Coordinates of C-alpha atoms and ligand atoms in Angstrom, one line a residue:
M1 CA 92.2 125.8 113.9
T2 CA 92.5 128.3 116.6
D3 CA 92.2 128.6 120.3
R4 CA 89.8 130.5 122.5
S5 CA 92.3 132.9 123.9
F6 CA 93.2 134.2 120.4
S7 CA 89.5 134.4 119.6
G8 CA 88.8 136.4 122.7
Q9 CA 91.5 138.8 121.8
A10 CA 90.1 139.2 118.4
T11 CA 86.7 140.0 119.8
E12 CA 88.0 142.8 121.9
I13 CA 90.0 144.4 119.1
G14 CA 87.0 143.9 116.8
R15 CA 84.6 145.6 119.2
R16 CA 87.0 148.5 119.9
G17 CA 87.6 148.8 116.2
F18 CA 83.9 149.2 115.8
M19 CA 83.6 151.9 118.3
T20 CA 86.6 153.9 117.2
G21 CA 86.5 153.0 113.6
L22 CA 83.1 154.3 112.6
G23 CA 83.2 157.3 110.5
A24 CA 87.0 157.1 110.5
L25 CA 87.2 155.1 107.3
S26 CA 87.3 156.9 104.0
L27 CA 87.2 155.7 100.5
A28 CA 90.3 156.5 98.6
P29 CA 89.6 158.6 95.6
G30 CA 89.5 156.9 92.3
A31 CA 87.9 153.7 93.2
A32 CA 87.8 153.0 89.5
F33 CA 86.8 149.9 87.7
A34 CA 87.5 148.8 84.2
Q35 CA 84.3 147.2 83.0
A36 CA 81.0 147.1 84.9
G37 CA 80.3 143.6 83.7
A38 CA 83.5 142.3 85.2
L39 CA 83.1 143.6 88.7
G40 CA 81.7 140.5 90.4
K41 CA 81.9 137.9 87.7
T42 CA 85.7 137.9 87.4
G43 CA 86.7 139.6 90.6
A44 CA 89.4 141.2 88.6
T45 CA 88.3 144.8 89.0
P46 CA 90.8 147.1 90.6
A47 CA 88.6 148.9 93.1
A48 CA 90.9 150.7 95.5
T49 CA 91.2 149.5 99.0
P50 CA 90.1 152.3 101.3
A51 CA 92.9 154.2 102.9
G52 CA 92.8 155.5 106.5
L53 CA 91.6 152.4 108.4
N54 CA 92.2 153.1 112.0
A55 CA 95.1 151.2 113.5
D56 CA 93.0 148.6 115.3
M57 CA 91.0 147.8 112.3
A58 CA 94.0 147.7 110.0
A59 CA 95.7 145.4 112.4
Y60 CA 92.6 143.2 112.6
F61 CA 92.3 142.8 108.9
A62 CA 96.0 142.3 108.4
R63 CA 95.9 139.4 110.9
E64 CA 92.5 137.9 110.1
E65 CA 92.0 138.3 106.3
P66 CA 94.6 135.7 105.3
Y67 CA 92.9 133.2 107.7
F68 CA 89.4 133.8 106.4
A69 CA 90.7 133.7 102.8
E70 CA 91.9 130.2 103.5
L71 CA 88.6 129.3 105.2
A72 CA 86.7 130.5 102.1
K73 CA 88.3 127.6 100.2
E74 CA 86.2 125.3 102.3
F75 CA 83.1 126.5 100.4
T76 CA 82.1 125.4 96.9
L77 CA 80.3 128.6 96.0
D78 CA 80.0 129.5 92.3
P79 CA 83.2 131.5 91.6
N80 CA 81.4 133.6 89.0
V81 CA 79.1 135.1 91.6
V82 CA 80.0 137.1 94.7
Y83 CA 77.6 135.7 97.3
F84 CA 76.6 138.2 99.9
M85 CA 73.6 136.3 101.3
A86 CA 74.1 133.9 104.2
A87 CA 70.9 135.5 105.5
Q88 CA 69.0 133.8 102.7
K89 CA 70.9 130.5 102.9
G90 CA 74.4 129.6 103.8
S91 CA 76.6 127.3 101.9
M92 CA 77.6 124.0 103.4
P93 CA 81.4 123.6 103.8
K94 CA 82.9 120.7 101.9
A95 CA 83.4 118.5 104.9
V96 CA 79.8 119.0 106.1
L97 CA 78.5 118.3 102.6
A98 CA 80.6 115.1 102.5
R99 CA 79.2 113.9 105.9
M100 CA 75.7 114.6 104.8
K101 CA 76.2 112.6 101.6
E102 CA 77.8 109.8 103.5
G103 CA 74.9 109.8 106.0
L104 CA 72.3 109.7 103.2
D105 CA 74.2 106.8 101.6
K106 CA 74.3 104.9 104.8
V107 CA 70.6 105.2 105.4
A108 CA 69.9 104.2 101.8
A109 CA 72.0 101.1 102.2
D110 CA 70.4 100.1 105.5
P111 CA 67.3 102.1 106.2
F112 CA 66.1 100.0 109.1
P113 CA 68.0 101.7 112.0
V114 CA 66.5 105.0 110.8
Y115 CA 69.0 107.3 112.5
V116 CA 72.7 107.5 111.6
E117 CA 73.2 109.1 115.0
P118 CA 70.8 109.7 117.9
S119 CA 69.5 113.2 118.2
A120 CA 70.5 113.4 121.9
K121 CA 74.2 113.2 120.9
I122 CA 73.9 116.0 118.4
R123 CA 71.8 118.1 120.7
E124 CA 74.4 117.7 123.4
G125 CA 77.2 119.1 121.2
I126 CA 75.0 122.0 119.9
A127 CA 73.8 122.9 123.4
K128 CA 77.3 123.2 124.7
A129 CA 78.4 125.3 121.7
Y130 CA 75.4 127.6 122.2
G131 CA 75.7 128.2 125.9
T132 CA 73.0 126.0 127.2
T133 CA 72.1 122.5 128.3
T134 CA 70.9 119.5 126.2
D135 CA 67.4 119.4 127.7
Q136 CA 66.8 123.0 126.5
I137 CA 67.7 122.4 122.8
A138 CA 65.3 120.7 120.3
I139 CA 66.1 119.9 116.7
T140 CA 63.5 121.4 114.2
R141 CA 63.1 121.7 110.5
N142 CA 64.1 125.4 110.3
T143 CA 63.4 128.7 112.1
T144 CA 59.8 128.8 110.9
D145 CA 59.2 125.4 112.4
A146 CA 60.8 126.3 115.7
L147 CA 58.8 129.6 115.9
T148 CA 55.6 127.8 115.2
L149 CA 56.3 125.2 117.9
A150 CA 57.0 128.0 120.4
A151 CA 54.1 130.3 119.5
M152 CA 51.4 127.6 119.1
G153 CA 52.5 126.0 122.4
I154 CA 51.7 129.1 124.5
D155 CA 48.6 128.7 126.7
W156 CA 46.6 131.5 124.9
K157 CA 43.3 132.9 126.1
A158 CA 41.1 135.3 124.0
G159 CA 42.2 138.8 124.6
D160 CA 45.8 138.0 125.5
E161 CA 48.2 140.4 123.9
I162 CA 51.3 139.7 121.9
L163 CA 53.6 142.8 121.5
M164 CA 55.7 142.6 118.3
S165 CA 58.2 144.7 116.5
P166 CA 56.9 146.0 113.2
L167 CA 60.0 144.8 111.4
E168 CA 59.2 141.1 111.6
H169 CA 59.7 138.6 108.8
P170 CA 56.6 137.1 107.0
T171 CA 57.1 134.0 109.1
G172 CA 56.5 135.8 112.4
I173 CA 53.7 138.0 110.9
T174 CA 51.9 134.9 109.7
I175 CA 52.1 133.2 113.0
A176 CA 50.8 136.2 114.8
L177 CA 47.9 136.6 112.4
R178 CA 47.0 132.9 112.9
L179 CA 47.1 133.3 116.7
A180 CA 44.7 136.3 116.3
A181 CA 42.4 134.3 114.1
R182 CA 42.4 131.1 116.1
Y183 CA 42.6 132.3 119.7
G184 CA 41.5 135.9 119.7
V185 CA 45.0 137.0 120.5
V186 CA 45.4 140.8 120.2
I187 CA 48.5 142.0 118.2
K188 CA 50.1 145.1 119.5
Q189 CA 53.2 146.8 118.1
W190 CA 56.0 149.0 119.3
G191 CA 58.2 151.2 117.1
I192 CA 61.9 150.6 116.4
P193 CA 64.0 153.8 116.9
V194 CA 66.0 154.7 113.8
G195 CA 69.1 156.7 113.0
P196 CA 72.8 156.3 113.2
N197 CA 73.1 157.1 116.9
V198 CA 70.3 155.0 118.3
T199 CA 71.3 153.0 121.4
A200 CA 70.2 149.8 122.9
D201 CA 68.7 151.6 125.9
E202 CA 66.5 153.7 123.5
V203 CA 65.3 150.5 121.9
V204 CA 64.3 149.1 125.4
A205 CA 62.7 152.4 126.3
A206 CA 60.6 152.3 123.1
L207 CA 59.4 148.8 124.1
E208 CA 58.7 149.8 127.7
K209 CA 56.3 152.5 126.4
R210 CA 54.1 149.7 125.0
I211 CA 54.5 146.8 127.4
V212 CA 51.5 146.5 129.8
P213 CA 52.1 144.5 132.9
G214 CA 49.3 141.9 133.3
K215 CA 48.2 142.4 129.7
T216 CA 51.2 141.7 127.5
K217 CA 51.5 138.0 127.5
V218 CA 54.3 137.6 125.0
V219 CA 57.0 140.0 123.6
F220 CA 58.0 138.8 120.1
F221 CA 61.0 140.1 118.1
S222 CA 63.7 139.1 115.8
S223 CA 67.4 139.7 116.4
P224 CA 69.0 140.7 114.2
L225 CA 66.1 142.2 112.4
W226 CA 65.9 140.9 108.8
P227 CA 65.1 144.1 106.8
T228 CA 67.7 146.4 108.3
G229 CA 70.3 144.1 110.0
M230 CA 69.9 145.9 113.4
R231 CA 70.6 143.6 116.3
L232 CA 68.3 144.1 119.2
P233 CA 69.5 143.8 122.8
E234 CA 68.1 140.4 123.6
A235 CA 69.0 140.3 127.3
K236 CA 67.8 143.8 128.1
I237 CA 64.5 143.2 126.3
S238 CA 64.1 139.9 128.2
A239 CA 64.7 141.8 131.5
A240 CA 62.1 144.3 130.6
A241 CA 59.6 141.6 129.7
Q242 CA 60.3 139.8 132.9
R243 CA 59.6 143.0 134.9
A244 CA 56.2 143.1 133.2
G245 CA 55.5 139.4 133.7
A246 CA 55.7 138.6 130.0
V247 CA 57.3 135.7 128.1
T248 CA 59.8 136.3 125.3
I249 CA 59.8 134.6 121.9
V250 CA 62.7 135.5 119.6
D251 CA 63.1 134.8 115.9
G252 CA 66.8 134.1 115.8
A253 CA 67.1 133.2 112.1
H254 CA 70.2 135.4 111.9
Y255 CA 71.5 134.9 115.4
N256 CA 73.4 131.6 115.7
G257 CA 76.2 131.1 113.2
M258 CA 76.7 134.8 112.9
I259 CA 76.8 135.7 116.6
D260 CA 78.4 133.7 119.4
P261 CA 75.2 132.4 121.0
R262 CA 75.1 132.4 124.8
L263 CA 71.5 131.3 125.1
D264 CA 71.1 130.9 128.8
E265 CA 72.7 134.4 129.4
T266 CA 70.0 136.1 127.3
G267 CA 67.1 135.2 129.7
I268 CA 64.9 134.6 126.6
D269 CA 62.2 131.9 127.0
F270 CA 61.9 130.6 123.5
F271 CA 64.7 131.3 120.9
A272 CA 64.1 129.9 117.4
L273 CA 67.3 129.3 115.5
C274 CA 68.3 128.4 111.9
G275 CA 70.6 125.6 110.8
H276 CA 70.9 126.5 107.2
K277 CA 71.7 130.3 107.1
W278 CA 74.7 131.7 109.0
Q279 CA 75.4 128.3 110.6
C280 CA 75.9 126.8 107.1
G281 CA 74.2 123.5 107.9
P282 CA 71.8 121.6 105.5
G283 CA 68.5 123.0 104.4
G284 CA 65.6 121.9 106.5
T285 CA 67.5 122.2 109.8
G286 CA 66.8 124.5 112.7
L287 CA 66.7 124.5 116.5
L288 CA 64.4 125.6 119.3
Y289 CA 65.8 126.7 122.6
V290 CA 63.2 126.4 125.4
R291 CA 64.1 127.8 128.8
N292 CA 63.3 124.8 130.9
K293 CA 64.5 125.9 134.3
P294 CA 65.2 129.2 136.1
N295 CA 68.6 130.6 135.2
A296 CA 70.7 133.6 136.3
A297 CA 69.3 135.8 133.6
N298 CA 65.7 134.7 134.1
G299 CA 64.4 133.2 137.3
S300 CA 60.8 133.5 136.4
A301 CA 58.4 130.6 136.8
L302 CA 58.2 128.6 133.6
P303 CA 55.1 129.5 131.5
K304 CA 52.6 126.8 130.6
F305 CA 53.7 125.3 127.3
H306 CA 51.8 122.8 125.1
L307 CA 53.8 120.5 122.9
V308 CA 52.1 120.6 119.5
R309 CA 54.5 118.1 117.8
T310 CA 55.9 115.2 119.7
Q311 CA 55.6 111.5 120.1
S312 CA 56.4 111.6 123.8
R313 CA 53.6 110.5 126.0
D314 CA 55.6 111.0 129.2
V315 CA 55.2 114.8 128.9
P316 CA 52.2 116.2 130.8
F317 CA 49.2 116.9 128.6
D318 CA 48.1 120.0 130.4
G319 CA 51.1 122.3 129.4
S320 CA 52.6 122.0 132.9
R321 CA 56.4 121.8 133.2
G322 CA 58.1 119.5 135.6
G323 CA 61.7 119.0 134.9
F324 CA 61.4 116.6 131.9
D325 CA 63.7 116.8 128.9
I326 CA 61.7 119.1 126.7
G327 CA 64.4 119.2 124.0
Q328 CA 64.1 115.5 123.7
A329 CA 60.3 115.6 123.7
L330 CA 60.3 118.2 120.9
S331 CA 62.9 116.3 118.9
M332 CA 60.8 113.1 118.9
Y333 CA 58.5 113.4 115.9
G334 CA 58.3 110.4 113.5
F335 CA 61.3 109.5 111.5
P336 CA 62.9 112.7 110.2
E337 CA 66.1 112.5 108.2
S338 CA 69.1 112.2 110.5
A339 CA 71.9 112.7 108.0
D340 CA 70.9 116.3 108.0
W341 CA 71.0 116.9 111.8
R342 CA 74.3 115.0 112.0
A343 CA 75.7 117.4 109.3
L344 CA 74.3 120.3 111.3
G345 CA 76.1 119.0 114.3
D346 CA 79.3 118.9 112.2
A347 CA 78.8 122.5 111.1
V348 CA 78.4 123.6 114.7
A349 CA 81.5 121.7 115.7
M350 CA 83.5 123.3 112.8
W351 CA 82.4 126.8 114.0
D352 CA 83.6 125.8 117.5
R353 CA 87.0 124.8 116.1
I354 CA 87.3 128.1 114.3
G355 CA 86.2 129.9 117.4
R356 CA 82.8 131.4 117.8
A357 CA 84.1 134.7 119.1
R358 CA 86.4 134.8 116.2
I359 CA 83.6 134.2 113.8
E360 CA 81.4 136.8 115.4
T361 CA 84.2 139.4 115.3
W362 CA 84.7 138.7 111.6
H363 CA 81.0 139.2 110.8
M364 CA 80.8 142.4 112.9
T365 CA 84.0 143.9 111.7
L366 CA 83.5 143.1 108.0
G367 CA 79.9 144.2 108.4
G368 CA 81.1 147.5 109.8
Y369 CA 83.5 147.9 106.9
F370 CA 80.6 147.2 104.5
L371 CA 78.4 149.7 106.2
D372 CA 81.1 152.4 106.2
R373 CA 81.9 151.9 102.6
L374 CA 78.2 152.3 101.6
A375 CA 77.8 155.3 103.9
D376 CA 80.9 156.9 102.3
A377 CA 79.5 156.3 98.9
F378 CA 75.8 157.1 99.4
G379 CA 75.5 159.1 102.6
D380 CA 74.4 158.3 106.1
D381 CA 70.8 158.4 105.0
A382 CA 71.4 155.4 102.8
I383 CA 72.0 153.1 105.8
L384 CA 69.0 151.7 107.4
R385 CA 70.4 150.6 110.8
P386 CA 72.3 152.3 113.7
R387 CA 76.0 152.7 113.3
K388 CA 77.4 153.6 116.8
D389 CA 76.2 151.3 119.5
P390 CA 78.2 148.0 119.2
A391 CA 75.2 146.1 120.8
L392 CA 73.1 146.9 117.7
Q393 CA 75.5 145.7 115.0
S394 CA 75.4 142.6 112.8
G395 CA 76.8 141.1 109.6
I396 CA 73.7 142.3 107.7
V397 CA 73.6 145.8 106.2
G398 CA 70.2 147.1 105.0
F399 CA 70.7 150.1 102.8
N400 CA 69.2 152.0 99.8
P401 CA 71.6 153.7 97.4
F402 CA 69.1 155.8 95.5
P403 CA 69.3 159.6 96.1
K404 CA 65.6 160.6 96.1
A405 CA 63.0 159.6 98.7
E406 CA 60.5 158.5 96.1
Q407 CA 63.2 156.3 94.4
R408 CA 63.9 154.6 97.8
M409 CA 60.2 153.7 98.0
D410 CA 59.9 152.6 94.4
E411 CA 59.3 148.9 94.3
K412 CA 60.0 148.3 90.6
L413 CA 63.2 150.4 90.6
N414 CA 64.6 148.5 93.6
V415 CA 63.6 145.0 92.4
D416 CA 65.3 145.9 89.0
F417 CA 68.4 147.0 90.9
R418 CA 68.8 143.6 92.5
S419 CA 68.2 141.6 89.3
R420 CA 70.6 143.8 87.3
M421 CA 73.2 143.6 90.1
L422 CA 73.2 139.8 89.6
R423 CA 72.8 139.7 85.9
E424 CA 75.2 142.4 84.8
Y425 CA 77.7 142.6 87.7
G426 CA 77.6 139.2 89.3
F427 CA 76.7 140.1 92.9
R428 CA 74.0 138.1 94.7
I429 CA 72.1 140.3 97.2
S430 CA 68.5 140.4 98.5
G431 CA 66.0 143.0 99.6
L432 CA 62.3 143.8 100.1
G433 CA 60.2 144.8 103.1
V434 CA 56.7 143.6 103.7
G435 CA 55.1 147.1 103.4
R436 CA 51.4 147.1 103.7
N437 CA 51.4 143.3 103.8
G438 CA 52.9 143.4 107.3
L439 CA 50.9 143.4 110.5
T440 CA 49.0 146.4 109.2
R441 CA 46.9 145.3 106.2
S442 CA 43.7 146.2 104.6
P443 CA 41.0 147.0 105.8
D444 CA 43.1 148.8 108.5
P445 CA 42.9 152.5 107.4
E446 CA 46.6 152.9 108.0
A447 CA 47.6 150.1 105.6
Q448 CA 47.9 152.6 102.7
S449 CA 50.5 154.5 104.6
F450 CA 53.0 151.7 104.0
P451 CA 54.3 151.6 100.4
V452 CA 54.6 148.1 98.9
G453 CA 58.1 146.7 99.6
S454 CA 58.9 149.3 102.3
I455 CA 59.8 148.5 105.9
P456 CA 56.6 149.1 107.9
N457 CA 58.1 150.8 110.9
R458 CA 56.2 152.9 113.4
D459 CA 57.1 156.0 115.4
P460 CA 58.3 154.8 118.8
D461 CA 56.5 157.7 120.6
T462 CA 53.2 157.9 118.7
L463 CA 53.0 154.6 116.9
A464 CA 52.1 156.6 113.7
P465 CA 53.2 154.8 110.5
K466 CA 56.8 155.7 109.8
P467 CA 57.8 153.5 106.8
M468 CA 61.4 153.2 105.9
A469 CA 62.9 152.7 102.5
H470 CA 62.6 149.6 100.4
P471 CA 65.7 147.8 101.7
Q472 CA 68.6 146.3 99.8
R473 CA 70.4 143.8 101.9
V474 CA 74.0 142.6 101.9
N475 CA 75.8 140.4 104.3
A476 CA 79.4 140.2 105.4
C477 CA 79.9 136.4 105.2
L478 CA 82.8 134.2 106.2
W479 CA 83.9 133.8 102.6
N480 CA 83.7 137.5 101.6
T481 CA 86.6 139.9 101.3
R482 CA 87.0 143.7 101.5
Q483 CA 87.9 143.7 97.9
Q484 CA 84.6 142.2 97.0
I485 CA 82.9 144.8 99.1
D486 CA 84.8 147.6 97.4
N487 CA 83.9 146.2 94.0
F488 CA 80.3 146.0 95.0
V489 CA 80.2 149.6 96.2
A490 CA 81.7 150.6 92.9
A491 CA 79.2 148.5 91.0
T492 CA 76.4 150.1 93.0
K493 CA 77.6 153.6 92.1
D494 CA 77.7 152.6 88.4
L495 CA 74.3 151.0 88.4
T496 CA 72.4 153.7 90.4
A497 CA 73.9 156.3 88.0
K498 CA 72.6 154.3 85.0
M499 CA 69.2 153.8 86.6
T500 CA 68.7 157.4 87.5
A501 CA 70.2 159.0 84.4
Ligands
PLP601 C1 64.0 136.9 110.3 C2 63.7 135.6 109.6 N1 62.9 134.7 110.2 C3 62.6 133.5 109.6 C4 63.0 133.2 108.4 C5 62.7 131.9 107.8 O1 63.8 131.0 108.0 P1 63.8 129.5 107.9 O2 64.0 129.1 106.5 O3 64.9 129.0 108.8 O4 62.4 129.0 108.4 C6 63.8 134.1 107.7 C7 64.4 133.8 106.3 O5 65.0 134.6 105.6 C8 64.2 135.4 108.3 O6 64.9 136.3 107.7

């Protein structure tokens, strides 16, 4: 559908647009709408298109919006709901859905061969698309499965430390708590710097305050972070971890499919990826990248790694690593469905045809547009992630539109906001932070400092509890438009006014 050179150009313009465009966009006065109930459901509301886009961004949207409007027709999303939630689950494109069905029919007609296609072939295509080699890619059931395989495979000893961001998803939190209970692993945290002007270097500096060479065994973080949408600088964090002799495990549930993954270039040791979110493959699909040889971004010796789920008996049983195909070994587990991994391979190939740089630029630019519109309407304080450093952007925008601090922490108010947004306006969004049910939980005396549903962040300097607002989360997806975003912002204004009257 496109070629790489066009995609490359789009990336540059997109990134420049980001840097110069922030703050330059302003909402035209009179973003009126006729009837609140019609905003999302009919898509007919005449919210004004913001004036004053900088030239790069205006040219970008003029060129790319028609293309992505065509692409949106490949998805069978309910036309009565505006779906802003690839971060929850993506929608399979028609062609992928058809191949999945065809695969299931084939297996049902003749189950004996088990697989419609060998996993090695699929892994080869995905590895190439994701900037790595086949032996370093395993097919898993989802991100949770991949993270579990990675974390439970580390050669833990009692007292080893895992250093985690406080903004992890329940999946990562649960894994860490289990490591602590089972192996006596000590969980340490670092604080994520917040504010519109935060830079990648400040994020790394915050991490380096807490990393202890010889003690920190694993650095664990998500990128992008689920509650705020802030991307973390994976390669810089990997470099810092390497300097301290630590291994990196990344929860990349929102990484592939949204961002152009250049896995070997990150230097990360274990990167858990999702098939069914931004990559729009079938539910129950995911991937685990395992660095299986020294590379330019990470020449460290390979850590011991135990395979906790495999049928391969060729792999050493003592966790040692000796040049075997670890992706294959981790992908050999009984007879999982193969129609789904073949469909995942198709989704990955489709993203390649569109152009991964082109897709990343769309997510980043439309995400920037979303962020700017929300900031224009509700103020900088409403936005929960940095705005300036291009390295920290993503297609996820965490925000809270309520004007008062206590309203931003109010669990019931914020849950009601989301359900009314769907019921009355037809926009599907998500939200919630883990609050005191994060890594800090009773009987920890600090647990009470984290309101239910808030983001349980900590101060990067002191590690004192520094909870952030209950997050509302919206995504700039492949199928979304600026008009839908304008309508959503208008609906949010309407609803918050009603809820705070
Ligand atoms: C950061 C993060 N990690 C993990 C998961 C779980 O994803 P999966 O269904 O692929 O296991 C999610 C789901 O929303 C998530 O946001």
